[in-house]
XYZ file of C-alpha atoms in Angstrom:
731
model
C 0.000 0.000 0.000
C 1.219 3.498 -0.731
C -0.558 5.164 2.230
C 0.292 4.162 5.780
C -0.974 5.470 9.118
C 0.957 6.298 12.269
C -1.046 6.117 15.509
C 0.649 7.824 18.458
C 0.299 7.994 22.224
C 2.581 8.135 25.279
C 3.169 6.977 28.830
C 5.042 8.551 31.710
C 4.968 11.731 33.763
C 6.780 14.136 31.476
C 6.001 17.214 33.540
C 7.304 15.765 36.806
C 6.836 17.980 39.828
C 5.529 20.862 37.744
C 2.059 19.323 37.641
C 0.152 20.156 40.844
C 0.264 17.197 43.208
C 2.479 15.071 40.924
C 5.858 13.547 41.640
C 8.848 13.279 39.363
C 9.024 10.148 37.217
C 12.086 8.076 38.146
C 12.026 5.316 35.581
C 11.097 6.121 31.987
C 8.971 8.200 29.701
C 8.015 6.995 26.259
C 6.146 7.892 23.118
C 5.149 5.452 20.445
C 2.421 3.538 18.793
C 1.638 1.700 15.592
C 2.786 2.151 12.001
C 0.218 0.411 9.830
C -0.251 -0.057 6.071
C -3.456 1.517 4.863
C -5.267 4.804 5.250
C -6.647 5.600 8.705
C -10.258 5.644 7.537
C -10.029 2.080 6.246
C -8.915 0.753 9.622
C -11.457 2.500 11.866
C -14.531 0.288 11.704
C -12.943 -3.163 11.976
C -10.633 -2.193 14.819
C -13.427 -0.432 16.733
C -15.552 -3.552 16.485
C -12.646 -5.749 17.633
C -12.294 -3.585 20.755
C -15.975 -3.638 21.676
C -16.209 -7.407 21.072
C -13.347 -8.085 23.479
C -15.400 -7.503 26.630
C -18.901 -6.349 27.409
C -17.530 -4.138 30.178
C -15.468 -1.956 27.862
C -16.712 1.582 27.323
C -15.218 3.116 24.180
C -12.650 4.531 24.107
C -10.760 2.254 26.487
C -7.876 3.710 28.451
C -5.254 1.262 29.707
C -4.829 2.779 33.174
C -8.574 2.583 33.864
C -9.040 -1.055 32.860
C -8.942 -4.047 35.140
C -6.003 -6.383 34.716
C -8.104 -9.144 33.106
C -9.781 -6.829 30.592
C -6.478 -5.162 29.808
C -4.891 -8.579 29.156
C -7.760 -9.457 26.797
C -7.290 -6.164 24.975
C -3.548 -6.801 24.648
C -4.325 -10.024 22.840
C -6.895 -8.304 20.652
C -4.485 -5.540 19.722
C -1.690 -8.018 18.956
C -4.009 -10.099 16.751
C -5.376 -7.132 14.796
C -1.983 -5.495 14.354
C -0.419 -8.711 13.073
C -3.283 -9.273 10.654
C -2.868 -5.735 9.301
C 0.897 -6.070 8.862
C 1.472 -3.201 11.296
C 4.645 -2.427 13.278
C 4.885 -1.413 16.921
C 7.237 1.552 17.407
C 8.382 2.903 20.773
C 10.987 5.483 21.766
C 11.884 5.555 25.456
C 13.907 8.123 27.354
C 15.088 8.650 30.881
C 12.959 11.246 32.641
C 13.969 14.865 32.055
C 15.976 16.472 34.860
C 16.776 19.921 33.532
C 13.958 21.900 35.118
C 10.509 22.982 33.926
C 11.735 24.426 30.626
C 12.945 20.971 29.550
C 10.240 18.910 31.174
C 7.360 20.831 29.651
C 8.549 20.164 26.102
C 9.855 16.614 26.573
C 6.755 15.038 25.034
C 6.885 17.395 22.057
C 10.481 16.414 21.302
C 9.768 12.711 21.650
C 6.657 12.973 19.501
C 8.778 14.483 16.736
C 11.383 11.737 17.186
C 8.789 8.989 16.759
C 7.502 10.584 13.557
C 11.047 10.868 12.226
C 11.875 7.219 12.982
C 8.520 5.975 11.722
C 9.015 7.933 8.494
C 12.391 6.235 7.922
C 10.849 2.814 8.512
C 7.777 3.577 6.395
C 10.053 4.549 3.508
C 11.772 1.132 3.749
C 8.356 -0.541 3.704
C 7.240 1.262 0.556
C 4.958 3.931 2.033
C 4.512 7.035 -0.117
C 2.298 9.049 2.236
C 1.396 9.052 5.914
C -1.803 9.674 7.814
C -0.924 10.914 11.315
C -3.184 10.197 14.291
C -1.545 11.448 17.504
C -3.394 11.630 20.800
C -3.690 15.108 22.266
C -1.855 15.508 25.545
C -3.422 18.075 27.903
C -2.162 18.464 31.463
C -2.551 20.902 34.349
C 0.530 22.847 35.387
C 1.464 25.285 38.080
C -0.021 28.689 37.161
C 3.353 30.372 37.371
C 4.610 28.286 34.456
C 1.969 29.381 31.948
C 4.128 31.972 30.225
C 7.123 29.627 30.132
C 4.919 27.017 28.470
C 3.830 29.502 25.781
C 7.407 30.499 24.986
C 8.246 26.806 24.582
C 5.618 26.266 21.893
C 2.831 24.838 24.045
C -0.742 26.064 24.080
C -1.531 27.296 27.605
C -5.075 28.045 28.796
C -6.038 29.938 31.955
C -9.335 28.769 33.491
C -11.736 30.898 35.585
C -10.889 28.940 38.734
C -7.230 30.039 38.409
C -5.945 26.712 37.128
C -3.843 26.421 33.972
C -3.599 23.598 31.447
C -1.234 23.152 28.542
C -1.521 21.015 25.466
C 0.957 20.109 22.805
C 0.494 21.418 19.302
C 0.569 17.817 18.093
C -0.704 18.592 14.601
C 2.023 21.184 14.034
C 4.807 19.104 15.549
C 4.038 15.934 13.603
C 3.719 17.778 10.295
C 6.933 19.703 10.850
C 8.833 16.552 11.718
C 7.681 14.824 8.544
C 8.493 17.930 6.501
C 12.012 17.983 7.972
C 12.489 14.333 7.001
C 11.454 15.100 3.449
C 14.250 17.662 3.202
C 16.894 14.952 3.730
C 18.669 13.107 0.918
C 16.496 10.419 -0.634
C 19.320 8.403 -2.175
C 18.489 5.019 -3.651
C 16.330 3.590 -0.857
C 13.001 4.980 -1.989
C 11.303 8.322 -1.539
C 10.233 9.722 1.795
C 6.544 9.438 2.698
C 4.760 12.751 2.338
C 2.080 14.169 4.618
C -1.442 12.945 3.823
C -3.651 13.958 6.744
C -3.648 14.540 10.473
C -6.353 14.398 13.130
C -5.752 15.101 16.803
C -8.217 14.145 19.531
C -7.905 13.525 23.232
C -7.560 9.865 24.099
C -10.739 10.362 26.157
C -12.795 11.463 23.133
C -15.286 9.107 21.507
C -13.936 10.376 18.179
C -10.488 8.932 18.805
C -9.364 6.345 16.262
C -9.161 2.794 17.691
C -5.557 2.680 16.454
C -4.728 5.299 19.088
C -6.398 3.104 21.725
C -4.157 0.241 20.602
C -1.163 2.600 20.752
C -2.169 3.516 24.306
C -2.243 -0.177 25.251
C 1.187 -0.798 23.771
C 2.735 2.233 25.463
C 1.202 1.278 28.791
C 2.510 -2.289 28.489
C 6.091 -1.226 27.717
C 6.030 1.487 30.379
C 4.808 -0.774 33.181
C 7.220 -3.566 32.216
C 10.198 -1.212 32.320
C 9.081 0.204 35.673
C 8.657 -3.197 37.275
C 11.565 -4.989 35.537
C 14.306 -2.439 34.719
C 16.749 -5.181 33.623
C 14.324 -7.146 31.447
C 15.772 -8.279 28.110
C 14.521 -7.088 24.750
C 13.257 -10.563 23.832
C 11.360 -11.024 27.087
C 9.836 -7.563 26.993
C 8.730 -7.830 23.383
C 7.508 -11.444 23.386
C 3.768 -10.529 23.630
C 4.176 -7.915 20.870
C 6.236 -10.062 18.476
C 4.311 -11.502 15.543
C 4.042 -15.210 14.813
C 6.296 -14.568 11.829
C 8.929 -13.282 14.245
C 8.703 -9.527 13.620
C 9.599 -7.782 16.859
C 8.602 -4.231 17.768
C 10.864 -1.302 17.071
C 11.945 -0.400 20.609
C 14.604 2.308 20.707
C 16.359 4.309 23.391
C 16.207 7.991 22.613
C 19.925 8.129 23.393
C 20.543 5.818 20.430
C 18.582 7.802 17.839
C 21.600 9.778 16.683
C 23.455 6.597 15.775
C 20.381 5.163 14.046
C 20.067 8.291 11.938
C 23.759 8.003 11.044
C 23.092 4.488 9.783
C 20.103 5.564 7.706
C 21.757 8.674 6.275
C 24.963 6.828 5.353
C 22.966 4.183 3.502
C 21.105 6.926 1.614
C 24.277 8.564 0.343
C 24.843 8.320 -3.394
C 26.555 5.902 -3.604
C 25.651 4.248 -0.305
C 28.435 4.520 2.282
C 28.422 0.995 3.689
C 31.522 1.505 5.812
C 30.160 4.533 7.689
C 26.843 2.789 8.296
C 28.558 -0.422 9.364
C 30.771 1.400 11.829
C 27.749 3.129 13.417
C 26.061 -0.260 13.868
C 29.247 -1.743 15.320
C 29.452 1.099 17.848
C 25.896 0.386 19.035
C 26.568 -3.364 19.164
C 29.779 -2.833 21.118
C 28.033 -0.697 23.724
C 25.375 -3.390 24.131
C 28.012 -6.120 24.537
C 29.790 -3.951 27.091
C 26.513 -3.482 28.990
C 27.151 0.265 29.033
C 24.420 2.695 29.980
C 25.476 5.447 27.562
C 22.528 4.567 25.308
C 20.070 3.780 28.104
C 20.061 2.402 31.650
C 17.544 -0.214 30.467
C 18.932 -3.426 28.962
C 15.878 -3.931 26.734
C 16.341 -0.511 25.177
C 20.025 -1.043 24.463
C 19.270 -4.369 22.813
C 16.277 -2.888 21.019
C 18.365 -0.075 19.570
C 20.823 -2.668 18.237
C 17.928 -4.660 16.769
C 16.580 -1.561 14.998
C 20.010 -0.682 13.609
C 20.279 -4.158 12.127
C 16.822 -3.789 10.604
C 17.804 -0.515 8.939
C 20.936 -2.227 7.595
C 19.391 -5.455 6.312
C 16.403 -3.737 4.710
C 18.760 -1.331 2.928
C 21.063 -4.142 1.741
C 18.007 -5.889 0.272
C 17.025 -2.761 -1.655
C 20.570 -1.986 -2.784
C 20.868 -5.511 -4.146
C 18.090 -4.767 -6.653
C 19.641 -1.616 -8.143
C 20.863 -1.319 -11.744
C 24.375 -2.580 -12.453
C 25.865 0.903 -12.767
C 24.666 1.936 -9.303
C 25.941 -1.265 -7.710
C 29.292 -0.663 -9.394
C 29.431 2.786 -7.757
C 28.655 1.278 -4.340
C 31.424 -1.295 -4.854
C 34.023 1.327 -5.729
C 32.947 3.445 -2.754
C 33.248 0.375 -0.521
C 36.767 -0.287 -1.794
C 37.945 3.273 -1.194
C 36.329 3.727 2.229
C 37.493 0.335 3.495
C 41.076 0.958 2.424
C 41.127 4.329 4.169
C 39.720 2.955 7.398
C 42.028 -0.069 7.493
C 45.035 2.198 6.890
C 44.211 4.060 10.122
C 44.839 0.867 12.155
C 42.454 2.200 14.789
C 41.407 -1.251 15.986
C 37.646 -0.958 15.309
C 37.177 -3.277 12.339
C 33.768 -4.861 12.933
C 31.850 -2.161 11.062
C 34.182 -2.316 8.069
C 33.887 -6.092 8.072
C 30.077 -5.874 8.034
C 30.318 -3.596 5.006
C 32.715 -5.931 3.182
C 30.708 -9.028 4.067
C 27.335 -7.751 2.849
C 28.732 -5.559 0.081
C 31.418 -7.814 -1.435
C 32.481 -11.178 -0.038
C 29.281 -12.537 1.516
C 26.096 -14.175 0.271
C 23.712 -11.201 0.018
C 22.287 -10.310 -3.380
C 24.261 -7.059 -3.256
C 27.555 -8.893 -2.627
C 26.917 -11.459 -5.338
C 26.003 -8.823 -7.908
C 28.989 -6.697 -6.858
C 31.346 -9.601 -7.582
C 29.637 -10.319 -10.895
C 29.893 -6.672 -11.903
C 33.656 -6.310 -11.351
C 35.260 -7.495 -14.568
C 38.528 -5.610 -14.052
C 40.967 -8.045 -12.454
C 42.975 -5.320 -10.736
C 39.849 -3.943 -9.041
C 38.764 -7.411 -7.943
C 42.243 -8.135 -6.581
C 42.183 -4.923 -4.537
C 38.808 -5.785 -3.018
C 39.847 -9.320 -2.122
C 43.120 -8.021 -0.707
C 41.187 -5.518 1.443
C 38.929 -8.367 2.576
C 42.008 -10.408 3.515
C 43.469 -7.467 5.447
C 40.257 -6.843 7.375
C 39.847 -10.546 8.171
C 43.429 -10.564 9.483
C 42.743 -7.571 11.712
C 39.780 -9.472 13.195
C 41.731 -12.711 13.530
C 39.181 -14.393 11.223
C 41.198 -17.282 9.790
C 38.448 -18.829 7.659
C 37.520 -15.597 5.877
C 41.188 -14.692 5.443
C 41.932 -18.056 3.808
C 38.977 -17.629 1.444
C 40.073 -14.118 0.433
C 43.635 -15.306 -0.149
C 42.365 -18.118 -2.400
C 40.369 -15.621 -4.456
C 43.455 -13.408 -4.849
C 45.613 -16.330 -5.969
C 42.966 -17.338 -8.515
C 43.178 -13.854 -10.048
C 46.992 -13.925 -10.141
C 46.981 -17.359 -11.806
C 45.286 -15.905 -14.881
C 48.212 -13.623 -15.700
C 50.100 -10.700 -14.208
C 50.197 -6.969 -14.820
C 52.271 -4.285 -13.126
C 49.336 -3.442 -10.876
C 48.768 -7.109 -10.022
C 52.468 -7.534 -9.317
C 52.148 -4.926 -6.588
C 48.956 -6.551 -5.292
C 50.698 -9.917 -5.177
C 53.348 -8.493 -2.843
C 50.573 -7.105 -0.632
C 48.848 -10.496 -0.542
C 52.070 -12.350 0.269
C 52.571 -9.950 3.134
C 49.025 -10.507 4.398
C 49.397 -14.277 3.985
C 52.294 -14.110 6.456
C 50.085 -12.169 8.863
C 47.430 -14.863 8.483
C 49.981 -17.474 9.563
C 50.978 -15.333 12.540
C 47.301 -15.118 13.488
C 47.213 -18.889 13.936
C 49.291 -18.417 17.075
C 48.868 -19.202 19.890
C 47.998 -22.749 18.825
C 47.495 -26.260 20.161
C 50.569 -28.368 20.876
C 50.200 -30.662 17.874
C 50.007 -27.655 15.516
C 53.151 -25.858 16.658
C 55.802 -27.766 14.680
C 54.047 -27.363 11.326
C 53.260 -23.729 12.059
C 56.875 -22.939 12.863
C 58.027 -24.520 9.602
C 55.390 -22.599 7.643
C 56.268 -19.303 9.342
C 59.949 -19.775 8.587
C 59.320 -20.793 4.980
C 56.849 -17.992 4.218
C 58.966 -15.323 5.923
C 61.929 -16.318 3.774
C 59.750 -16.250 0.651
C 58.391 -12.815 1.600
C 61.912 -11.422 2.010
C 62.843 -12.794 -1.424
C 59.692 -11.302 -2.944
C 60.503 -7.897 -1.454
C 64.069 -8.174 -2.782
C 62.738 -9.048 -6.239
C 60.338 -6.107 -6.096
C 63.323 -3.870 -5.396
C 65.012 -5.163 -8.537
C 61.894 -4.343 -10.560
C 61.886 -0.832 -9.129
C 65.556 -0.334 -9.987
C 65.036 -1.615 -13.535
C 62.111 0.741 -13.990
C 63.938 3.765 -12.553
C 65.040 6.437 -14.988
C 68.442 6.600 -13.294
C 70.347 4.495 -10.743
C 69.039 4.933 -7.218
C 72.538 5.088 -5.795
C 73.770 3.868 -2.421
C 71.891 4.328 0.862
C 71.801 7.923 2.038
C 73.133 8.923 5.465
C 70.930 11.695 6.821
C 71.117 13.859 9.906
C 69.075 12.253 12.685
C 68.170 12.915 16.273
C 70.009 11.113 19.038
C 67.369 8.367 19.612
C 67.519 7.343 15.931
C 71.293 7.111 16.026
C 71.186 5.188 19.307
C 68.669 2.707 17.905
C 70.776 1.833 14.856
C 74.005 1.606 16.797
C 72.412 -0.648 19.404
C 70.981 -3.046 16.829
C 73.455 -3.104 13.901
C 76.336 -0.927 15.119
C 76.035 1.603 12.268
C 74.668 5.092 11.838
C 71.172 5.366 10.322
C 70.984 4.559 6.605
C 67.734 5.334 4.835
C 66.970 4.234 1.284
C 64.578 5.675 -1.273
C 61.155 5.466 0.436
C 59.168 2.350 -0.506
C 56.276 1.641 1.831
C 55.334 -1.742 0.319
C 58.842 -3.173 0.583
C 59.252 -1.800 4.083
C 55.961 -3.362 5.156
C 57.036 -6.729 3.729
C 60.332 -6.701 5.621
C 58.501 -5.594 8.750
C 56.025 -8.484 8.539
C 58.901 -10.921 8.007
C 60.570 -9.425 11.089
C 57.469 -10.170 13.145
C 57.491 -13.776 11.875
C 61.130 -14.129 12.952
C 60.184 -12.788 16.374
C 57.270 -15.217 16.592
C 59.828 -17.971 15.967
C 61.991 -16.667 18.817
C 64.847 -15.388 16.635
C 64.822 -11.939 18.244
C 68.216 -10.735 16.991
C 67.341 -11.503 13.369
C 63.887 -9.992 13.876
C 65.278 -6.711 15.215
C 67.790 -6.385 12.361
C 65.097 -7.122 9.786
C 62.754 -4.584 11.411
C 65.517 -2.016 11.069
C 65.822 -2.911 7.390
C 62.106 -2.251 7.041
C 62.613 1.064 8.814
C 65.115 2.167 6.172
C 62.255 2.389 3.631
C 59.978 4.572 5.814
C 62.093 7.733 5.767
C 59.273 9.984 4.533
C 56.495 8.540 6.699
C 56.506 9.575 10.387
C 53.483 7.399 11.092
C 55.202 4.258 9.783
C 58.426 5.151 11.592
C 56.489 5.359 14.864
C 54.756 2.026 14.196
C 58.038 0.357 13.228
C 59.711 1.602 16.425
C 56.830 0.111 18.423
C 57.468 -3.292 16.796
C 61.156 -3.049 17.696
C 60.225 -2.048 21.259
C 58.049 -5.178 21.588
C 60.953 -7.303 20.360
C 63.288 -5.697 22.913
C 60.765 -6.121 25.722
C 60.504 -9.806 24.846
C 64.294 -10.056 24.957
C 64.178 -8.442 28.417
C 61.377 -10.773 29.577
C 63.273 -13.880 28.523
C 66.764 -12.954 29.657
C 66.294 -10.366 32.422
C 69.184 -8.182 33.454
C 69.492 -4.539 32.402
C 67.178 -3.440 29.622
C 68.544 -3.932 26.110
C 70.225 -0.734 24.878
C 67.768 -0.467 21.973
C 64.708 -0.373 24.242
C 64.792 3.266 25.368
C 65.426 4.725 21.876
C 62.770 2.400 20.398
C 60.234 3.465 23.025
C 61.161 7.105 22.437
C 60.814 6.847 18.651
C 57.477 5.060 18.979
C 56.197 8.096 20.949
C 55.311 5.823 23.880
C 57.402 7.842 26.326
C 55.342 10.927 25.521
C 52.537 9.124 27.364
C 54.419 8.534 30.608
C 51.683 10.488 32.397
C 48.639 8.216 32.851
C 46.300 11.176 32.347
C 47.950 12.082 29.042
C 47.704 8.458 27.930
C 43.998 8.197 28.726
C 43.240 11.510 27.027
C 45.034 10.412 23.855
C 43.380 6.986 23.783
C 39.973 8.679 23.856
C 40.725 10.562 20.622
C 43.163 8.163 18.918
C 42.416 4.472 19.342
C 45.707 3.482 17.702
C 47.536 4.934 20.716
C 46.412 1.865 22.700
C 49.452 0.104 21.221
C 51.676 2.673 22.945
C 49.869 2.348 26.265
C 50.353 -1.399 25.994
C 54.107 -0.907 25.525
C 54.280 1.155 28.698
C 52.310 -1.400 30.699
C 54.544 -4.234 29.453
C 57.602 -2.313 30.585
C 56.041 -1.597 33.993
C 54.999 -5.213 34.434
C 58.498 -6.468 33.601
C 60.282 -3.848 35.691
C 62.196 -2.402 32.744
C 63.555 0.969 33.814
C 62.418 3.753 31.509
C 62.923 7.486 32.139
C 60.023 9.148 33.918
C 57.853 6.000 34.057
C 56.347 5.393 37.506
C 54.623 2.118 38.356
C 52.988 3.752 41.395
C 51.430 6.554 39.340
C 50.094 4.083 36.797
C 48.741 1.779 39.481
C 46.715 4.672 40.897
C 45.329 5.437 37.444
C 44.522 1.790 36.691
C 42.406 1.538 39.847
C 40.019 4.260 38.648
C 36.658 3.141 37.253
C 34.914 6.317 36.072
C 33.737 6.958 32.533
C 36.854 8.986 31.755
C 39.244 6.407 33.239
C 41.253 3.988 31.116
C 39.087 1.117 32.362
C 35.883 2.951 31.490
C 37.210 3.974 28.080
C 38.311 0.481 27.057
C 34.958 -0.908 28.162
C 33.162 1.207 25.560
C 31.841 -0.309 22.354
C 34.300 1.097 19.824
C 37.269 0.000 21.954
C 36.253 -3.641 22.366
C 38.909 -5.040 20.033
C 42.611 -5.814 19.731
C 44.747 -4.352 21.325
C 42.401 -3.471 24.187
C 42.483 -7.049 25.442
C 46.306 -6.810 25.649
C 46.167 -3.482 27.487
C 43.653 -4.953 29.937
C 45.716 -8.102 30.581
C 48.921 -6.174 31.122
C 47.100 -3.665 33.344
C 45.992 -6.612 35.466
C 49.581 -7.817 35.743
C 50.809 -4.336 36.709
C 48.239 -4.083 39.504
C 49.112 -7.587 40.675
C 52.809 -6.651 40.902
C 51.680 -3.550 42.836
C 49.801 -5.736 45.332
C 46.235 -4.913 44.234
C 44.736 -8.329 43.544
C 41.131 -7.069 43.400
C 42.033 -4.450 40.799
C 44.028 -7.017 38.852
C 41.068 -9.392 38.776
C 38.827 -6.666 37.358
C 41.274 -5.983 34.508
C 41.813 -9.695 33.798
C 38.053 -10.147 33.529
C 37.802 -7.256 31.076
C 40.630 -8.734 28.996
C 38.912 -12.131 28.841
C 35.573 -10.524 27.944
C 37.190 -8.531 25.143
C 38.922 -11.582 23.669
C 35.799 -13.747 23.916
C 33.603 -11.158 22.241
C 36.136 -9.592 19.895
C 36.481 -12.141 17.100
C 34.775 -15.086 15.373
C 34.350 -18.383 17.237
C 37.591 -19.787 15.792
C 39.362 -16.426 15.736
C 42.729 -15.385 17.115
C 41.516 -13.305 20.046
C 39.466 -16.095 21.568
C 42.590 -18.209 21.909
C 44.013 -15.675 24.406
C 41.199 -16.360 26.872
C 42.552 -19.551 28.552
C 45.916 -17.876 29.173
C 44.291 -14.747 30.624
C 41.976 -16.745 32.874
C 44.868 -18.907 34.093
C 46.838 -15.753 34.963
C 43.824 -14.409 36.837
C 43.369 -17.611 38.838
C 47.012 -18.350 39.622
C 49.344 -15.470 40.592
C 52.281 -17.891 40.532
C 51.512 -19.360 37.111
C 54.681 -20.106 35.120
C 54.562 -21.081 31.447
C 56.174 -24.418 30.610
C 54.749 -24.864 27.103
C 56.607 -24.147 23.898
C 56.506 -20.539 22.790
C 53.382 -20.161 20.687
C 51.214 -22.673 22.510
C 47.937 -21.647 24.108
C 49.445 -21.172 27.563
C 52.597 -19.470 26.282
C 51.660 -16.829 23.679
C 54.466 -15.485 21.440
C 56.246 -12.150 21.761
C 53.585 -9.863 20.340
C 51.020 -10.970 22.888
C 53.273 -11.298 25.967
């Protein structure tokens, strides 16, 4: 049907103490109702009859708060049956009660009414509605006489009565129309046009003229409101069970605090072309907050879960529509996906779940959009880039199965012939294939021997491939590149090179791809326990990053991890390369715990640096200006702006947060705070269990973390790389 109807009502004491004799609501306020296919006039008669047939004691219009429990239960069943038969959708937006004073409380219902219309309009557009009938209930309440003028300035209609009392009512007709008009000014994109305004009628819920759909909306609002009041921790599934259709369609139940993220999802998917990565990341942020059980969206569990459910609905319904577009438009979405994914992965910020969702449903998965995207890419170079990006993202998530599949697809493309562009892609893929092998550690005992052989073999092959790529570059150069160039460097750079290879710094012509290949091979050597070779190879990689401060910092962090592992295994004074490596990684700029937390909140990649500091503190490596006592004090804090509170948030629930949390636990244990250590160990285990696929890399850290938490004297006796003895990068 092209015309749909939105029936609206509310529950909760919006005006709090500003209504004579009332008390402030402490639990929730909500607005919502029913979005139903069909014009309002066509639904009136049958629904009115269904209500009056339910019980002989019902006087129309029924009002939920005035009905006995038995009659109300019968009406719930009637409403559920009629709404399912009509193909209607329950929609509720719930907020915490206003606390900002009368100016905010008096207009709370108006704001929420507009929010429901906005959300319902977005959903109606997905369902094919072209116009909307609006049927909101009129809210009229008494207020303190002294607030009459304030109410008028806030857009409410205030009326002074002869007895001195004052009532206000919302301008529901104006608010609902304006909200729908505002929605129609947004980008339409390729997901269908916005529904336009068809008609509006506003009556009091007490009026015999009220549409029975509003009575049903009143019942639904009352049910959700009373459930949340009596069971604040009820789950979304349990709360919505009576309102879920036999076909499994659950209500749209959203926390008002999550509306901004939901709109981000919808707007990103309506971009031309659709921005799958931005939408996916917004969904991942909501999902992460729900997994973390954070109250930033809502203090009510059902509302957090409901917001996640609604975000997934907006995503899946959009993916279905996008999968039916003409080939040219799907091609544009695919190219946008490639570009946005590559940019986000290059940031190495640690939040990869949203990008993976975009790649899965837009390229490598089984949706119609993904299948048509793959069919539409006939250029082998473009296909290779997309599969290489998929491989990289799967590696970041520790998803071994998806990584292996992406690598197979890349190799199939290479087997059909090479080009200069594919030659470069092949080096990328070889590099990522080494990372995939590294991600198989830690592993079970019977897997270790074969893994070590494979790591050694593939690292050697990667070094040879990088050497060969250098020969190609030299052959293609217009003039000889000449010998390495000795440049003027700061003292830490000179100290690093002299400590590792006993020479002054020597930087070659910048070549990021070759440097990255040598760097990955260096990590493989370190995984194998050959730390001296690993450090020298990492320095070779560094020689190709001369024009990239970001890569120089990252490379220094890798060297610092190698040196910390050397210190862990052999003890004694810290290796001479450790301090310059830590300095060049920028880790020592974060010696102050407050500075570290502040940076982590704006730059998620800086978690790697915090982890370096915690490793050093845990091992007792002496670094200038680093105080274990100061960090222990900071690690005990639990507020929202603490490191613990920050890493518990949705967008931080990934690698390397689980490493930071584990090492924080070990630092507090060394400092004598076993209770604080246990809290951090538990966070680390929760992050690894929820941060990757079932067979993913992160989940394999959990047994080691839990053993550390249970046994302060635990000593590893397994081979390096086994489950209970993770390799250097994770220790």
